[in-house]
Short mmCIF file of C-alpha atoms and ligand atoms in Angstrom, two decimals:
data_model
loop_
_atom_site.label_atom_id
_atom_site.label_comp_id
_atom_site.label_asym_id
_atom_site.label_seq_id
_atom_site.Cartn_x
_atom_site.Cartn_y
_atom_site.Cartn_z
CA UNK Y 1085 22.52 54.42 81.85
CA UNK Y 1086 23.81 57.60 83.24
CA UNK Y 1087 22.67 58.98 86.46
CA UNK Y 1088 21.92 62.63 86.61
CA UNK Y 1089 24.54 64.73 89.09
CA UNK Y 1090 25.14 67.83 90.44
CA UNK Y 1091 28.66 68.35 91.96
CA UNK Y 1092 29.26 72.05 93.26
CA UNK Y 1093 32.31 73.96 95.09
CA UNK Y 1094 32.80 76.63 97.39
CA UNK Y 1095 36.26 77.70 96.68
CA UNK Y 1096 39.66 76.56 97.05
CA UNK Y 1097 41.97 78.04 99.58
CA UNK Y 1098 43.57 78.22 102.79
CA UNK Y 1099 40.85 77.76 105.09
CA UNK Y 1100 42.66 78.16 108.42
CA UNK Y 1101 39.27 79.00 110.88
CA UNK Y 1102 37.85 74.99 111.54
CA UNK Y 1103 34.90 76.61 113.07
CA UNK Y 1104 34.26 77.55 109.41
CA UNK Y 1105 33.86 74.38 108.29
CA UNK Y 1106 30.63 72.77 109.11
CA UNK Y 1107 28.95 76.38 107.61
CA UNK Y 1108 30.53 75.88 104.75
CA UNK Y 1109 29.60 72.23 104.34
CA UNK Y 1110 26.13 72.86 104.62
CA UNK Y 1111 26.18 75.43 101.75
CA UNK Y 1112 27.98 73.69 99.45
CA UNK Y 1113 25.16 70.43 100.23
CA UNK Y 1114 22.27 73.01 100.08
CA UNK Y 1115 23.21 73.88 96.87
CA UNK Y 1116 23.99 70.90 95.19
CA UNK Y 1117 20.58 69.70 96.71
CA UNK Y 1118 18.72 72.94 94.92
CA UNK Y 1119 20.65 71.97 91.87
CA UNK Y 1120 19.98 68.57 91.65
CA UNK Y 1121 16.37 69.13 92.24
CA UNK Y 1122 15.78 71.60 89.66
CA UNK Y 1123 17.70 68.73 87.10
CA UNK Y 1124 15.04 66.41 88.29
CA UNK Y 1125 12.28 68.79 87.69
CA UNK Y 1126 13.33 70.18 84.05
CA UNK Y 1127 15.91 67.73 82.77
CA UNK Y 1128 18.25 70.88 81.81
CA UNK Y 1129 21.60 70.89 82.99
CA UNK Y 1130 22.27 74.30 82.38
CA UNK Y 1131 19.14 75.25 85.11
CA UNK Y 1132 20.66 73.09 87.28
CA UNK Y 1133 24.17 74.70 87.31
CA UNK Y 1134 22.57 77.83 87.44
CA UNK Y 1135 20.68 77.55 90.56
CA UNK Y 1136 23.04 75.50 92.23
CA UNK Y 1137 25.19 79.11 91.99
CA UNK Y 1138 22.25 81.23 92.93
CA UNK Y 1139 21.46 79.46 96.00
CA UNK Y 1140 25.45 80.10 96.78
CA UNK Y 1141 25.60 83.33 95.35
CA UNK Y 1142 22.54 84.63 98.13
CA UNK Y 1143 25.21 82.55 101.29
CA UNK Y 1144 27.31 85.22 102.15
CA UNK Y 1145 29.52 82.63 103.46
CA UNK Y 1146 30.96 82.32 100.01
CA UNK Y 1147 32.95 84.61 97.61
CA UNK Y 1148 30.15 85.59 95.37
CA UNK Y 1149 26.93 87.80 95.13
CA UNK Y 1150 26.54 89.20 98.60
CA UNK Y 1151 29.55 88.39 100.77
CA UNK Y 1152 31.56 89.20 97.51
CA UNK Y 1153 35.32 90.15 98.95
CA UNK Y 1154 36.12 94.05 98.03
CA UNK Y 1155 38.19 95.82 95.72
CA UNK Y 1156 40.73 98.67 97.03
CA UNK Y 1157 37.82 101.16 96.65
CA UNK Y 1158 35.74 99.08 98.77
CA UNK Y 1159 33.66 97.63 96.16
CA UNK Y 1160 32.06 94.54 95.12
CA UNK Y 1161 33.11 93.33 91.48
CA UNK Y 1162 32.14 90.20 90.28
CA UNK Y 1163 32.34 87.68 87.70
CA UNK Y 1164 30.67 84.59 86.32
CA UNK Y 1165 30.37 82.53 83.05
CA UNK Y 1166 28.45 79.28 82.16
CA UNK Y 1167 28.97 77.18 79.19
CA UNK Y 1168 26.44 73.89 77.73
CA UNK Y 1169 28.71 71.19 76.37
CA UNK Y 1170 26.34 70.30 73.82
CA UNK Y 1171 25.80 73.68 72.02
CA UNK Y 1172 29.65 74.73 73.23
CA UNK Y 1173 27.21 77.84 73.61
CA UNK Y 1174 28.90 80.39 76.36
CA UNK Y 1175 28.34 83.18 78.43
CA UNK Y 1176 30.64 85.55 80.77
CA UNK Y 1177 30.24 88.87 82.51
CA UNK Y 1178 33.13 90.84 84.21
CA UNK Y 1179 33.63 93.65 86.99
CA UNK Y 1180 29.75 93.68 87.33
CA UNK Y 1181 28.37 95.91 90.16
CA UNK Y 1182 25.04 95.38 91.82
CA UNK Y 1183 23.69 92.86 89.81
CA UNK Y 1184 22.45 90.02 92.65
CA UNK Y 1185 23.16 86.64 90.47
CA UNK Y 1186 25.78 87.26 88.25
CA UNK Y 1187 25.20 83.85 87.11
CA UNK Y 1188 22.03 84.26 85.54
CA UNK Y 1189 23.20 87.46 83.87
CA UNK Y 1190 26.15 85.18 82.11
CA UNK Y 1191 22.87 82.66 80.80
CA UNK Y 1192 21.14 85.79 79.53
CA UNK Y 1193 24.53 86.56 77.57
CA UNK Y 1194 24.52 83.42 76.38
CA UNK Y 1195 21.24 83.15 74.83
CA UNK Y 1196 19.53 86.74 74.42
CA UNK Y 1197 22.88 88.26 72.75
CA UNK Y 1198 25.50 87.40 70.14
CA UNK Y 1199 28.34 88.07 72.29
CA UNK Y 1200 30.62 86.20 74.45
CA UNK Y 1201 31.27 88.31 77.17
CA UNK Y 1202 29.93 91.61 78.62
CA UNK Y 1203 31.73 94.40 81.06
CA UNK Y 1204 31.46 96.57 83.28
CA UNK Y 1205 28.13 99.01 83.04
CA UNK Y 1206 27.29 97.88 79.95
CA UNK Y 1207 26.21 94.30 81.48
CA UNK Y 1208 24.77 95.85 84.39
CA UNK Y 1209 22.79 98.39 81.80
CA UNK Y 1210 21.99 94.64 80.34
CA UNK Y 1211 20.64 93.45 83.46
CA UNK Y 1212 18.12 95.74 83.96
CA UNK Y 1213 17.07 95.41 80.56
CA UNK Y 1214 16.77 91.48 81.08
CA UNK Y 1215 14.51 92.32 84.16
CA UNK Y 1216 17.37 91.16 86.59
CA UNK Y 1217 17.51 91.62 90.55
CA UNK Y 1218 19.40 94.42 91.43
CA UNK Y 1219 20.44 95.47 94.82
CA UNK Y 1220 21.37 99.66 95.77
CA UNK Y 1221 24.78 100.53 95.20
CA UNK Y 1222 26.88 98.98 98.02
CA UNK Y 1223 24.16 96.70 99.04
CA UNK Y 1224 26.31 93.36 98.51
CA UNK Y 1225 29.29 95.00 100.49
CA UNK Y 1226 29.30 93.33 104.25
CA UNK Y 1227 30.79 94.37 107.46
CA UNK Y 1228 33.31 90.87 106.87
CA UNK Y 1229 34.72 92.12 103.91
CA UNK Y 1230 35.40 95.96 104.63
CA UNK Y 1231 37.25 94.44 107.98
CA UNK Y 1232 39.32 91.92 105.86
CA UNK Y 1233 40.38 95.20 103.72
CA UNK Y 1234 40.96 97.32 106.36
CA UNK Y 1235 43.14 94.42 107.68
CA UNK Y 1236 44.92 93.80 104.76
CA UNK Y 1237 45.54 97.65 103.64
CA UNK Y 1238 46.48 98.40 107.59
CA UNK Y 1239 49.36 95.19 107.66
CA UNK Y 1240 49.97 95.82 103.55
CA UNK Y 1241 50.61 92.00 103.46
CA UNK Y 1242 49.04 89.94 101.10
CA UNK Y 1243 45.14 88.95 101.11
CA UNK Y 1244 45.03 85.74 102.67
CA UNK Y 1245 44.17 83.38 100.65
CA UNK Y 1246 40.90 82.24 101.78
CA UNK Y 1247 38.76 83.22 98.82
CA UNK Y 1248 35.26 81.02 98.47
CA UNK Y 1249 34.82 81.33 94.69
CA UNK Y 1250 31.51 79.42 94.08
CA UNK Y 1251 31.19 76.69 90.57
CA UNK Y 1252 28.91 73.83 89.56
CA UNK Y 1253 29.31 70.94 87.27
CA UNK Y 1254 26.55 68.76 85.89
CA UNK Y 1255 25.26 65.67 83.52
CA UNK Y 1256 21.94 64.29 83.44
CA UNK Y 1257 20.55 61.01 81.48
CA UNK Y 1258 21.15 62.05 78.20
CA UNK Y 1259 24.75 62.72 78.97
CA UNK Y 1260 24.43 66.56 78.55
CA UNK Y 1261 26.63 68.51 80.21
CA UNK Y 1262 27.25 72.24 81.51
CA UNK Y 1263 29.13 74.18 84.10
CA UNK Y 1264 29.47 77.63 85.87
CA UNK Y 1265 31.23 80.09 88.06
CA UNK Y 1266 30.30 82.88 90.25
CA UNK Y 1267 33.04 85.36 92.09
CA UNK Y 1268 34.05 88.29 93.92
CA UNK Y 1269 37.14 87.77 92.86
CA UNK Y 1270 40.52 88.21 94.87
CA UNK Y 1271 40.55 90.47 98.17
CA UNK Y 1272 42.20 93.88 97.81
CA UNK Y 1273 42.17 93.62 94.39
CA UNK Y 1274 42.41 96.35 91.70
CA UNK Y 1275 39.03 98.17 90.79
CA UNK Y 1276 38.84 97.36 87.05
CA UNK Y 1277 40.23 93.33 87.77
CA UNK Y 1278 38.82 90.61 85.77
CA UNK Y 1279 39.13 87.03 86.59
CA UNK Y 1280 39.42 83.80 85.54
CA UNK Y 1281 36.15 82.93 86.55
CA UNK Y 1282 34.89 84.79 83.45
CA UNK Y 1283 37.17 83.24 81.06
CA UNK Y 1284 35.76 80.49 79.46
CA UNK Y 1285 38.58 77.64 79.37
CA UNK Y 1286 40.03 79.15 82.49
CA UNK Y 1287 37.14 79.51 85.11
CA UNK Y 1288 34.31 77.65 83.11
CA UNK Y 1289 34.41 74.70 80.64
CA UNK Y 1290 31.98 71.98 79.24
CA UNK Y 1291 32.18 70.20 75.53
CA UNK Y 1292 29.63 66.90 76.23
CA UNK Y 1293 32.53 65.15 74.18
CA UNK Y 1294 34.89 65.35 76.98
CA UNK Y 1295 33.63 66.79 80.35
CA UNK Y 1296 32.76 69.60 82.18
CA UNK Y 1297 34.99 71.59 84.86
CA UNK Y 1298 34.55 74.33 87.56
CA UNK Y 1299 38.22 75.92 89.04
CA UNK Y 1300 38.48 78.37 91.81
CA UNK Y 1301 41.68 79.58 93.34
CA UNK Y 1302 44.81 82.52 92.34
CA UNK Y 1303 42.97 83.31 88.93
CA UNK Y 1304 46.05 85.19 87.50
CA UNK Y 1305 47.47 81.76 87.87
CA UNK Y 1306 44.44 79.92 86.44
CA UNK Y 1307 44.02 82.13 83.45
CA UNK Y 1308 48.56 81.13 82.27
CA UNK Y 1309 47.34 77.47 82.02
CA UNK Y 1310 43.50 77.70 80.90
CA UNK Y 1311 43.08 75.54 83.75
CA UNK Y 1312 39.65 74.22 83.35
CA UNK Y 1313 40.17 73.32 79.29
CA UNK Y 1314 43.58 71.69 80.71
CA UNK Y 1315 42.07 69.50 82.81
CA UNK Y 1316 39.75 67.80 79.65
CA UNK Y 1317 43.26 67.74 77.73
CA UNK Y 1318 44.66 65.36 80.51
CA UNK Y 1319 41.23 63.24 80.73
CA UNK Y 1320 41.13 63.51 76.65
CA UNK Y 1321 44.89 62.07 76.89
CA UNK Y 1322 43.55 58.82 78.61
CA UNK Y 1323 43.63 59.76 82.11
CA UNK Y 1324 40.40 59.62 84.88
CA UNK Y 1325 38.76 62.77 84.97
CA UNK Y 1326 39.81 62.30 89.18
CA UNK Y 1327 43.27 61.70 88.10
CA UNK Y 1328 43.11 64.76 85.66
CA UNK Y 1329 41.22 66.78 87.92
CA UNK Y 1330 44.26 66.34 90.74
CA UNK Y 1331 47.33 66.71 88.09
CA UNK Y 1332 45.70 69.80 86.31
CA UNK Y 1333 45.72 71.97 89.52
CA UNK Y 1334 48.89 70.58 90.96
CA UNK Y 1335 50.58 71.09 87.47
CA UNK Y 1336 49.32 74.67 87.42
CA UNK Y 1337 51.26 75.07 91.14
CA UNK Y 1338 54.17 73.49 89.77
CA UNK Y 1339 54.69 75.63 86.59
CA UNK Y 1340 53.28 78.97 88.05
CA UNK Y 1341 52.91 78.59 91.61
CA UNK Y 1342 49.78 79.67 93.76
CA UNK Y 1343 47.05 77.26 94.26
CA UNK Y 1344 44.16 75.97 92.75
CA UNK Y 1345 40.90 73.25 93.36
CA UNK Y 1346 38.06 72.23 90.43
CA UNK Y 1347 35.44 70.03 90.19
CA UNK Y 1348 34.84 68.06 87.36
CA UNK Y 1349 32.30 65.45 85.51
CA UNK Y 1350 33.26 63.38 82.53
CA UNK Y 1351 30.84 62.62 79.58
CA UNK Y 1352 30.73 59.24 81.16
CA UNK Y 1353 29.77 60.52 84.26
CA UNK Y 1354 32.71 59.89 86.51
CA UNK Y 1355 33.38 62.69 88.92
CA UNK Y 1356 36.64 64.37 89.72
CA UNK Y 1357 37.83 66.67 92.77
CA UNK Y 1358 41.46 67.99 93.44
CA UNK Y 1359 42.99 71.03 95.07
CA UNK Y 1360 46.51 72.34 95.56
CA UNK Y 1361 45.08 74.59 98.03
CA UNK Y 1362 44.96 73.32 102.11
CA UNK Y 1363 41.40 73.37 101.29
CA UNK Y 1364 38.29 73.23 99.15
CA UNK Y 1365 34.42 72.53 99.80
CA UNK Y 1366 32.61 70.48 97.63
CA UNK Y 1367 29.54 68.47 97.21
CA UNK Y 1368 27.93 66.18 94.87
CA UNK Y 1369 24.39 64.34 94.35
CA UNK Y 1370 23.78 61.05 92.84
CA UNK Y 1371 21.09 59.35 93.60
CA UNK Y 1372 19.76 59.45 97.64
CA UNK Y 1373 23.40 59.63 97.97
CA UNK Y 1374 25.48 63.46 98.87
CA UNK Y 1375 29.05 63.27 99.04
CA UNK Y 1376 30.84 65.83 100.36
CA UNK Y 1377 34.29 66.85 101.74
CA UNK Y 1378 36.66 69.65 102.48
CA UNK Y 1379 40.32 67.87 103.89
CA UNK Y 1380 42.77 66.70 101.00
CA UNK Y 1381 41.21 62.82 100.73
CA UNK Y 1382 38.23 63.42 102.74
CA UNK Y 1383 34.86 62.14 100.98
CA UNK Y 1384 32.23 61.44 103.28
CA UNK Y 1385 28.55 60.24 102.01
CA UNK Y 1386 25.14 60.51 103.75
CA UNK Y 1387 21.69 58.88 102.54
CA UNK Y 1388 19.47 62.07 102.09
CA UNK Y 1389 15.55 62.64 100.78
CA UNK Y 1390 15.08 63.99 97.81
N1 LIG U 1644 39.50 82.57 90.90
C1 LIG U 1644 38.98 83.69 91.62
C2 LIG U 1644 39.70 84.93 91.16
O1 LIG U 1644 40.89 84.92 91.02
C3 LIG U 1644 39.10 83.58 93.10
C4 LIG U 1644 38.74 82.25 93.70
O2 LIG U 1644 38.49 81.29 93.02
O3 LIG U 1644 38.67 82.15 94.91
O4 LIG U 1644 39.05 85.92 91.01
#
């Protein structure tokens, strides 16, 4: 019998500020907790991925929704996809403005249009059609994030890489499976970027034959070696989905450089966590059980309620 679990991240990087940390740990357990509740209330593994990245998507401790990094013009852009392993059924948007959850905008893709993917202003247009949240222009831009720009743009050295992309995984009883992404993307990037996080393969992947995977980290990087689809290849090949999880994203450094971290569940329910990166928050629910961690190695549990 498989137990239902919700693993979540809250990106991969080099997290240099310690006093960061215990903030960070408590959003990436909040919303695995909101996650896994939802899974116990509906069953659906695609609601629970979905609000696990809404509840991080409103923390603008992370790299998504508000507290989205900005683009050269000082503007939020974001991406997000979501796939279900057992339709393969997928969803993306890309260099989205305004829209508060990207997340649920990639769902609506996914099931109230025949396309893949959607850009720019015509998924925002979308939004508002679908009856989505959105905020006034420039409303998910924070003080943070136009100071790490003017920092960046003043020393023209490269955005540190402290990024706080935000992903779920999950399975529940039946052994369905599904994953998703959220993201500002990279700081001081491009207007007009799109990331890995809205490439399915790359950012997103689930296929409830093989597993289900989250990545976060240098998404130029990501996108080379479809990260998130390469992972399943090594756990398809024979490998634990931990084992895979760890070689995928060290791999990816190897060949390409730049670092990486995913999360990962297999369709037997085993859960994987690696990062190249100094870095990466996670969190997972199984039972009264979260596990959590944010060192290379670290994986800490605490009994919680329900
Ligand atoms: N992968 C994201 C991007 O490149 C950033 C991140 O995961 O932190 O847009």
């Amino acid at each position: 019998m498989i137990e239902h679990i919700v693993l979540v991240h809250g990106g991969a990087g080099d997290i240099t500020d310690s006093a960061k940390i215990p903030i960070l740990l408590a959003g990436v357990k909040a919303a695995a907790l909101e996650g896994y509740r939802k899974l116990q209330e509906t069953g659906c593994v695609l609601d629970a991925v979905e609000y696990a990245v809404r509840n991080l998507e409103d923390n603008e401790n992370f790299n998504a929704g508000k507290g989205s990094v900005i683009n050269t013009d000082g503007e939020v852009e974001m991406d997000a996809s979501i796939q279900c392993g057992k339709t393969l059924d997928c969803g993306a948007v890309t260099i989205v403005k305004d829209v508060k959850n990207c997340i649920t905008l990639a769902r609506k893709v996914m099931e109230n249009t025949e396309h893949t993917i959607l850009g720019a202003e015509g998924a925002r247009r979308f939004a508002i059609d679908q009856g989505l949240d959105l905020m006034e222009p420039g409303a998910l831009v924070t003080e943070r994030r136009i100071e790490d720009l003017k920092r960046i743009l003043a020393k023209r050295q490269e955005p540190k890489c402290e990024m706080g992309t935000v992903g779920s995984v999950a399975i529940n009883s039946k052994g369905n499976l599904a994953a998703a992404t959220s993201t500002g993307g990279r700081e001081g990037k491009m207007p007009g970027r799109c990331s890995d996080t809205s490439q399915i393969g790359s950012g997103t992947f689930a296929d409830d034959a093989i597993g289900c995977v989250s990545t976060t980290g240098h998404g130029e990087s990501i996108m080379k070696v479809c990260l998130a689809y390469n992972i399943l290849e090594n756990h398809k090949a024979g490998m634990s989905i931990q084992d895979a999880t760890k070689k995928g994203v060290n791999d990816m450094t190897a060949k390409v450089g730049n670092t990486a971290g995913a999360i990962a569940i297999s369709h037997n329910g085993e859960v994987g966590v690696g990062f190249s990166s100094n870095r990466m928050s996670w969190a997972y629910i199984k039972g009264n059980e979260v596990h959590f961690g944010v060192d290379q190695d670290q994986h800490d549990i605490e009994t919680i309620t329900i």
